[in-house]
Short mmCIF file of C-alpha atoms in Angstrom, two decimals:
data_model
loop_
_atom_site.label_atom_id
_atom_site.label_comp_id
_atom_site.label_asym_id
_atom_site.label_seq_id
_atom_site.Cartn_x
_atom_site.Cartn_y
_atom_site.Cartn_z
CA UNK A 26 -20.57 -31.69 -14.25
CA UNK A 27 -18.47 -29.53 -15.33
CA UNK A 28 -16.34 -30.99 -19.28
CA UNK A 29 -12.61 -30.70 -18.96
CA UNK A 30 -12.58 -27.78 -21.27
CA UNK A 31 -14.37 -25.02 -20.11
CA UNK A 32 -12.96 -25.33 -16.34
CA UNK A 33 -9.31 -25.64 -17.96
CA UNK A 34 -10.27 -22.55 -20.57
CA UNK A 35 -11.23 -20.71 -17.01
CA UNK A 36 -8.02 -21.58 -15.62
CA UNK A 37 -6.10 -20.35 -18.06
CA UNK A 38 -7.64 -17.43 -18.81
CA UNK A 39 -9.65 -15.96 -15.45
CA UNK A 40 -7.70 -18.13 -15.01
CA UNK A 41 5.18 -7.43 -5.31
CA UNK A 42 11.93 6.55 -1.44
CA UNK A 43 9.00 3.79 -3.38
CA UNK A 44 8.41 1.42 0.30
CA UNK A 45 7.38 4.70 1.52
CA UNK A 46 4.32 5.26 0.39
CA UNK A 47 2.95 1.88 1.73
CA UNK A 48 1.27 3.20 5.13
CA UNK A 49 2.19 1.95 8.20
CA UNK A 50 3.43 -1.31 10.55
CA UNK A 51 0.81 -3.63 11.91
CA UNK A 52 -0.19 -2.22 15.76
CA UNK A 53 -0.19 -5.84 16.99
CA UNK A 54 2.27 -7.83 17.29
CA UNK A 55 0.90 -10.82 14.52
CA UNK A 56 2.35 -13.28 17.79
CA UNK A 57 -1.17 -11.56 19.82
CA UNK A 58 -3.86 -12.87 17.61
CA UNK A 59 -4.64 -13.87 14.14
CA UNK A 60 -6.00 -11.09 12.44
CA UNK A 61 -4.18 -8.34 13.49
CA UNK A 62 -4.78 -4.16 13.30
CA UNK A 63 -2.82 -2.99 10.78
CA UNK A 64 -2.75 0.37 8.97
CA UNK A 65 -0.40 -0.91 6.29
CA UNK A 66 -3.02 -1.01 3.40
CA UNK A 67 -1.09 -3.56 1.59
CA UNK A 68 -1.25 -5.94 4.86
CA UNK A 69 -4.70 -5.51 5.20
CA UNK A 70 -5.93 -6.38 1.34
CA UNK A 71 -3.72 -9.76 2.18
CA UNK A 72 -5.80 -10.15 5.64
CA UNK A 73 -8.68 -10.07 4.03
CA UNK A 74 -8.04 -12.41 0.88
CA UNK A 75 -6.48 -15.04 3.64
CA UNK A 76 -10.17 -14.77 5.21
CA UNK A 77 -12.23 -15.30 1.96
CA UNK A 78 -9.82 -18.93 1.68
CA UNK A 79 -12.49 -22.47 1.91
CA UNK A 80 -11.29 -23.47 5.68
CA UNK A 81 -8.81 -21.56 4.77
CA UNK A 82 -6.25 -23.16 2.26
CA UNK A 83 -8.29 -23.01 -0.81
CA UNK A 84 -10.75 -21.34 -3.20
CA UNK A 85 -13.77 -22.96 -5.13
CA UNK A 86 -15.47 -21.83 -8.12
CA UNK A 87 -19.11 -22.71 -8.67
CA UNK A 88 -21.19 -24.56 -12.26
CA UNK A 89 -24.31 -25.43 -11.31
CA UNK A 90 -24.49 -25.41 -7.82
CA UNK A 91 -21.55 -27.62 -7.46
CA UNK A 92 -17.75 -25.93 -6.01
CA UNK A 93 -14.96 -27.26 -7.56
CA UNK A 94 -11.32 -26.98 -6.68
CA UNK A 95 -9.63 -23.50 -7.89
CA UNK A 96 -6.56 -23.67 -7.70
CA UNK A 97 -5.46 -21.15 -10.28
CA UNK A 98 -7.36 -18.44 -7.61
CA UNK A 99 -5.47 -20.19 -5.12
CA UNK A 100 -1.74 -19.91 -6.59
CA UNK A 101 -3.09 -16.08 -6.65
CA UNK A 102 -3.86 -15.94 -3.37
CA UNK A 103 0.17 -17.53 -2.75
CA UNK A 104 1.71 -14.61 -4.88
CA UNK A 105 -0.31 -11.80 -3.00
CA UNK A 106 0.31 -13.15 0.14
CA UNK A 107 4.17 -13.14 -0.71
CA UNK A 108 3.80 -10.34 -2.12
CA UNK A 109 2.35 -8.95 1.62
CA UNK A 110 5.06 -10.53 3.22
CA UNK A 111 1.98 -11.42 5.44
CA UNK A 112 -0.83 -14.69 5.70
CA UNK A 113 1.98 -17.36 5.89
CA UNK A 114 0.21 -19.78 7.93
CA UNK A 115 -2.87 -19.30 4.96
CA UNK A 116 0.08 -20.05 2.21
CA UNK A 117 1.67 -22.86 3.50
CA UNK A 118 -2.22 -24.25 3.99
CA UNK A 119 -2.75 -23.25 0.18
CA UNK A 120 -0.06 -25.45 -0.84
CA UNK A 121 -0.05 -28.33 0.90
CA UNK A 122 -3.72 -28.48 -0.13
CA UNK A 123 -2.71 -28.42 -4.15
CA UNK A 124 0.20 -30.74 -3.52
CA UNK A 125 -2.43 -33.33 -3.41
CA UNK A 126 -2.38 -35.66 -5.40
CA UNK A 127 -6.70 -35.47 -6.36
CA UNK A 128 -5.43 -31.67 -6.92
CA UNK A 129 -2.29 -31.61 -8.72
CA UNK A 130 -3.89 -33.73 -10.93
CA UNK A 131 -7.67 -32.41 -11.54
CA UNK A 132 -4.93 -28.52 -12.23
CA UNK A 133 -1.94 -30.16 -14.43
CA UNK A 134 -3.67 -32.89 -15.86
CA UNK A 135 -3.33 -36.28 -15.37
CA UNK A 136 -2.61 -39.70 -16.94
CA UNK A 137 -2.41 -37.88 -21.29
CA UNK A 138 -3.72 -35.43 -20.22
CA UNK A 139 -1.10 -32.28 -19.53
CA UNK A 140 -1.48 -28.37 -18.72
CA UNK A 141 0.92 -26.44 -19.78
CA UNK A 142 -0.38 -23.50 -18.12
CA UNK A 143 -1.46 -25.11 -14.99
CA UNK A 144 1.89 -26.90 -14.97
CA UNK A 145 4.61 -23.59 -15.17
CA UNK A 146 2.29 -21.65 -12.93
CA UNK A 147 1.90 -24.66 -10.10
CA UNK A 148 5.74 -24.86 -10.34
CA UNK A 149 6.25 -20.82 -10.52
CA UNK A 150 4.14 -20.89 -6.64
CA UNK A 151 6.29 -24.18 -5.29
CA UNK A 152 9.20 -21.87 -6.16
CA UNK A 153 7.61 -18.73 -4.54
CA UNK A 154 7.12 -20.56 -1.39
CA UNK A 155 10.87 -21.81 -1.62
CA UNK A 156 10.00 -25.34 -2.21
CA UNK A 157 11.18 -28.38 -4.77
CA UNK A 158 9.09 -27.91 -8.26
CA UNK A 159 10.89 -31.80 -9.06
CA UNK A 160 9.32 -32.82 -5.92
CA UNK A 161 5.84 -31.12 -5.87
CA UNK A 162 3.39 -33.69 -4.45
CA UNK A 163 5.15 -36.11 -5.71
CA UNK A 164 5.47 -34.57 -9.54
CA UNK A 165 8.52 -33.50 -11.55
CA UNK A 166 6.69 -29.93 -13.12
CA UNK A 167 9.80 -28.86 -14.50
CA UNK A 168 10.81 -32.20 -16.16
CA UNK A 169 7.02 -32.32 -17.02
CA UNK A 170 6.77 -28.58 -18.37
CA UNK A 171 9.49 -29.82 -21.14
CA UNK A 172 8.32 -32.57 -21.86
CA UNK A 173 5.30 -30.52 -23.50
CA UNK A 174 8.02 -28.04 -25.40
CA UNK A 175 7.01 -28.45 -29.23
CA UNK A 176 9.88 -27.35 -32.05
CA UNK A 177 8.50 -23.82 -32.68
CA UNK A 178 9.22 -23.44 -28.64
CA UNK A 179 5.62 -23.08 -28.46
CA UNK A 180 4.32 -24.30 -24.77
CA UNK A 181 1.76 -26.15 -25.73
CA UNK A 182 -1.12 -28.35 -24.15
CA UNK A 183 -1.58 -33.03 -24.91
CA UNK A 184 -4.52 -33.28 -24.07
CA UNK A 185 -7.39 -34.82 -26.50
CA UNK A 186 -10.17 -31.41 -25.71
CA UNK A 187 -7.59 -29.14 -27.53
CA UNK A 188 -4.58 -26.70 -26.55
CA UNK A 189 -5.60 -24.00 -25.01
CA UNK A 190 -2.07 -22.62 -24.31
CA UNK A 191 -1.74 -18.83 -24.52
CA UNK A 192 0.70 -16.26 -23.33
CA UNK A 193 -0.04 -16.74 -20.46
CA UNK A 194 1.16 -20.25 -20.15
CA UNK A 195 4.39 -19.52 -22.15
CA UNK A 196 5.70 -16.50 -19.63
CA UNK A 197 4.45 -18.51 -16.72
CA UNK A 198 7.12 -21.28 -18.70
CA UNK A 199 9.72 -18.80 -19.04
CA UNK A 200 9.46 -17.02 -15.45
CA UNK A 201 9.31 -20.82 -13.90
CA UNK A 202 12.34 -21.99 -15.70
CA UNK A 203 14.50 -18.72 -15.97
CA UNK A 204 13.97 -19.35 -11.46
CA UNK A 205 15.15 -22.75 -12.47
CA UNK A 206 18.52 -22.42 -14.09
CA UNK A 207 17.22 -20.96 -17.46
CA UNK A 208 14.51 -21.24 -19.66
CA UNK A 209 14.86 -23.33 -23.60
CA UNK A 210 16.19 -20.27 -26.08
CA UNK A 211 13.85 -21.89 -28.62
CA UNK A 212 10.69 -21.04 -25.80
CA UNK A 213 11.64 -17.01 -24.88
CA UNK A 214 12.34 -16.60 -28.92
CA UNK A 215 9.06 -17.90 -29.62
CA UNK A 216 7.65 -15.50 -26.97
CA UNK A 217 9.59 -12.50 -28.48
CA UNK A 218 8.14 -13.70 -32.17
CA UNK A 219 4.78 -13.27 -30.54
CA UNK A 220 4.79 -9.48 -30.52
CA UNK A 221 1.91 -7.47 -32.44
CA UNK A 222 3.04 -4.05 -34.59
CA UNK A 223 2.77 -2.27 -31.66
CA UNK A 224 5.06 -2.80 -29.24
CA UNK A 225 2.35 -5.18 -26.77
CA UNK A 226 1.53 -8.65 -26.85
CA UNK A 227 -1.33 -10.49 -27.90
CA UNK A 228 -3.05 -13.11 -25.73
CA UNK A 229 -3.46 -15.78 -28.33
CA UNK A 230 -1.08 -16.70 -31.15
CA UNK A 231 -1.47 -17.32 -34.35
CA UNK A 232 -4.49 -14.73 -34.36
CA UNK A 233 -5.56 -13.55 -38.07
CA UNK A 234 -4.70 -9.96 -36.56
CA UNK A 235 -2.20 -9.48 -33.90
CA UNK A 236 -4.06 -7.30 -31.06
CA UNK A 237 -2.34 -6.57 -27.95
CA UNK A 238 -4.00 -7.40 -24.35
CA UNK A 239 -3.15 -5.51 -21.06
CA UNK A 240 -3.12 -9.20 -19.15
CA UNK A 241 -1.21 -10.88 -21.53
CA UNK A 242 1.59 -7.68 -22.24
CA UNK A 243 1.52 -7.78 -18.28
CA UNK A 244 3.33 -11.04 -17.50
CA UNK A 245 5.24 -11.67 -21.31
CA UNK A 246 6.74 -8.02 -19.80
CA UNK A 247 8.23 -9.89 -16.48
CA UNK A 248 8.82 -12.41 -18.63
CA UNK A 249 11.39 -11.11 -20.98
CA UNK A 250 13.24 -9.31 -18.15
CA UNK A 251 13.75 -12.04 -16.53
CA UNK A 252 14.85 -13.83 -19.29
CA UNK A 253 17.44 -10.76 -20.93
CA UNK A 254 15.24 -9.84 -23.37
CA UNK A 255 15.30 -5.96 -22.60
CA UNK A 256 14.63 -4.73 -25.88
CA UNK A 257 11.50 -6.52 -26.43
CA UNK A 258 10.58 -6.05 -22.78
CA UNK A 259 10.93 -2.31 -22.84
CA UNK A 260 8.96 -2.04 -26.28
CA UNK A 261 6.47 -4.13 -24.79
CA UNK A 262 6.49 -1.81 -21.08
CA UNK A 263 6.30 1.36 -23.51
CA UNK A 264 2.68 -0.07 -24.56
CA UNK A 265 1.48 -0.34 -21.65
CA UNK A 266 2.09 2.67 -20.88
CA UNK A 267 0.05 4.20 -24.06
CA UNK A 268 -3.21 2.07 -22.88
CA UNK A 269 -2.83 3.58 -19.26
CA UNK A 270 -6.59 5.45 -18.15
CA UNK A 271 -6.17 8.95 -17.48
CA UNK A 272 -7.23 8.16 -13.38
CA UNK A 273 -3.80 5.28 -13.96
CA UNK A 274 -6.47 2.20 -14.65
CA UNK A 275 -6.35 -0.47 -17.30
CA UNK A 276 -8.83 -1.86 -19.59
CA UNK A 277 -10.02 -5.28 -20.33
CA UNK A 278 -12.66 -4.82 -22.49
CA UNK A 279 -13.42 -1.78 -22.23
CA UNK A 280 -13.75 -1.70 -18.33
CA UNK A 281 -10.77 -0.11 -16.13
CA UNK A 282 -10.47 -3.11 -12.97
CA UNK A 283 -8.03 -4.39 -10.88
CA UNK A 284 -6.88 -7.43 -12.57
CA UNK A 285 -5.72 -5.91 -14.93
CA UNK A 286 -4.01 -2.56 -13.50
CA UNK A 287 -2.57 -4.98 -10.62
CA UNK A 288 -0.80 -6.72 -13.65
CA UNK A 289 -0.04 -4.15 -15.34
CA UNK A 290 1.03 -2.59 -12.64
CA UNK A 291 3.89 -5.88 -11.58
CA UNK A 292 5.31 -5.19 -15.39
CA UNK A 293 5.51 -1.58 -14.60
CA UNK A 294 7.51 -1.61 -11.30
CA UNK A 295 9.67 -3.88 -13.02
CA UNK A 296 10.26 -2.58 -16.58
CA UNK A 297 11.06 1.09 -13.82
CA UNK A 298 8.35 2.68 -15.36
CA UNK A 299 7.80 4.15 -11.78
CA UNK A 300 5.68 7.06 -12.42
CA UNK A 301 3.25 4.80 -14.27
CA UNK A 302 3.29 2.22 -11.65
CA UNK A 303 2.45 5.03 -9.04
CA UNK A 304 -0.32 5.34 -10.96
CA UNK A 305 -2.02 2.48 -11.23
CA UNK A 306 -1.43 1.76 -8.12
CA UNK A 307 -2.79 5.30 -6.91
CA UNK A 308 -5.98 3.75 -8.41
CA UNK A 309 -5.53 0.39 -7.01
CA UNK A 310 -5.67 1.41 -3.99
CA UNK A 311 -8.67 3.77 -4.35
CA UNK A 312 -11.08 0.29 -5.02
CA UNK A 313 -10.47 -0.55 -1.30
CA UNK A 314 -13.05 -0.94 0.76
CA UNK A 315 -12.08 1.13 3.35
CA UNK A 316 -13.32 1.75 7.43
CA UNK A 317 -16.18 3.59 6.05
CA UNK A 318 -17.54 -0.12 4.17
CA UNK A 319 -18.34 -3.17 5.33
CA UNK A 320 -16.10 -4.64 8.46
CA UNK A 321 -16.50 -7.79 6.96
CA UNK A 322 -15.97 -6.55 3.43
CA UNK A 323 -12.94 -4.10 4.81
CA UNK A 324 -9.64 -4.13 3.19
CA UNK A 325 -10.18 -5.76 0.04
CA UNK A 326 -10.04 -4.72 -3.73
CA UNK A 327 -13.02 -3.95 -5.72
CA UNK A 328 -12.66 -5.38 -9.16
CA UNK A 329 -13.99 -1.44 -10.78
CA UNK A 330 -15.20 1.44 -9.32
CA UNK A 331 -18.49 0.61 -9.46
CA UNK A 332 -18.62 -1.14 -5.70
CA UNK A 333 -18.00 -3.81 -3.67
CA UNK A 334 -19.08 -7.96 -5.19
CA UNK A 335 -18.41 -10.35 -3.16
CA UNK A 336 -18.28 -12.01 -6.01
CA UNK A 337 -15.12 -10.97 -8.29
CA UNK A 338 -13.58 -9.36 -5.20
CA UNK A 339 -11.17 -11.99 -4.11
CA UNK A 340 -9.52 -12.24 -8.32
CA UNK A 341 -9.67 -8.65 -7.83
CA UNK A 342 -7.95 -8.41 -4.83
CA UNK A 343 -5.15 -11.18 -5.46
CA UNK A 344 -4.12 -9.58 -9.13
CA UNK A 345 -4.33 -6.13 -7.31
CA UNK A 346 -1.72 -7.05 -4.68
CA UNK A 347 1.63 -8.03 -5.80
CA UNK A 348 1.23 -4.76 -8.17
CA UNK A 349 0.77 -2.75 -5.57
CA UNK A 350 2.75 -4.23 -3.14
CA UNK A 351 5.95 -3.08 -6.69
CA UNK A 352 6.30 -7.15 -6.30
CA UNK A 353 6.76 -8.84 -9.33
CA UNK A 354 6.75 -12.37 -10.23
CA UNK A 355 10.29 -12.60 -11.81
CA UNK A 356 11.79 -12.34 -8.82
CA UNK A 357 8.47 -12.67 -5.66
CA UNK A 358 9.47 -15.00 -2.54
CA UNK A 359 7.32 -16.13 0.51
CA UNK A 360 10.84 -15.53 2.56
CA UNK A 361 10.26 -13.38 5.75
CA UNK A 362 6.58 -13.19 5.36
CA UNK A 363 5.03 -12.96 8.99
CA UNK A 364 2.26 -16.07 9.75
CA UNK A 365 -1.49 -13.80 10.67
CA UNK A 366 -3.84 -12.24 8.28
CA UNK A 367 -4.22 -8.97 9.30
CA UNK A 368 -7.41 -6.74 9.64
CA UNK A 369 -7.70 -2.39 8.20
CA UNK A 370 -7.15 -1.01 11.51
CA UNK A 371 -10.77 1.07 12.45
CA UNK A 372 -11.91 3.19 15.77
CA UNK A 373 -12.07 1.41 18.26
CA UNK A 374 -10.14 -1.47 17.81
#
């Protein structure tokens, strides 16, 4: 069995005139079939993602041949469905699965174990779905999250396996608590003060050398905008623009990819950097499997320009969809979402 630090680390590190740019609506009413054809590329991506869910409700990760629940990726899918306003049935099923006692405790911790990042992300997921994070799965996620606030303003894990909290943790906490009435000022100040000299944000706190990270910066921008720190957020958004590739992409470890570009696109849209967002959006759409691809893969977003890889496409698609849609975490909502999971329309229908 995989030890908890590895599973936790995977969760943390691995672990929505502009609207007119989206192509036209679904061609068949959603009620007509579970997978109506669509020309809308965002809908097609979300529909493909919905069909990858195990039993239509969850994602799993395999270690040493054993499948374990992947709550973090499942929540990313919930965010993607809300951004696309589609696959609402799958999103509801996913939240019901996440609310199961064994699933929720395996993610946020139980007993003496409590994981801040997972707790914050799950609380945000409940809010996006219009559910009460104070009663989700019989757990008061907000009270639990606030119990992990340290005197410094940092949200930290309470765990025998170590503290894996990072900028993602802090940003998700600020986002969730802001939506619940306001994040503690100490938490917002801690996040703002963690930025590097170039304006970006590191993934890990307290490193000898502060190195800005695209993914961490993208989430921090959204959290700081929500919490009323526009100047710090603007500086971070400018750093993102400064490291954007000529093709609109953003890279991690030197590799241009959909995951980092999707998160950066969310931040750029939220920060009002429309041209940079459109450029990132164009890159993401260039990674989509179109009608020339295998029918089962159509609509998916590949991780890199190298081509479709089933092992990375689900996470890439989940994180790309909100960026393509221009839907940030701070205002993301499933309200008005359609039940069906569309499929990319290709002739003959």
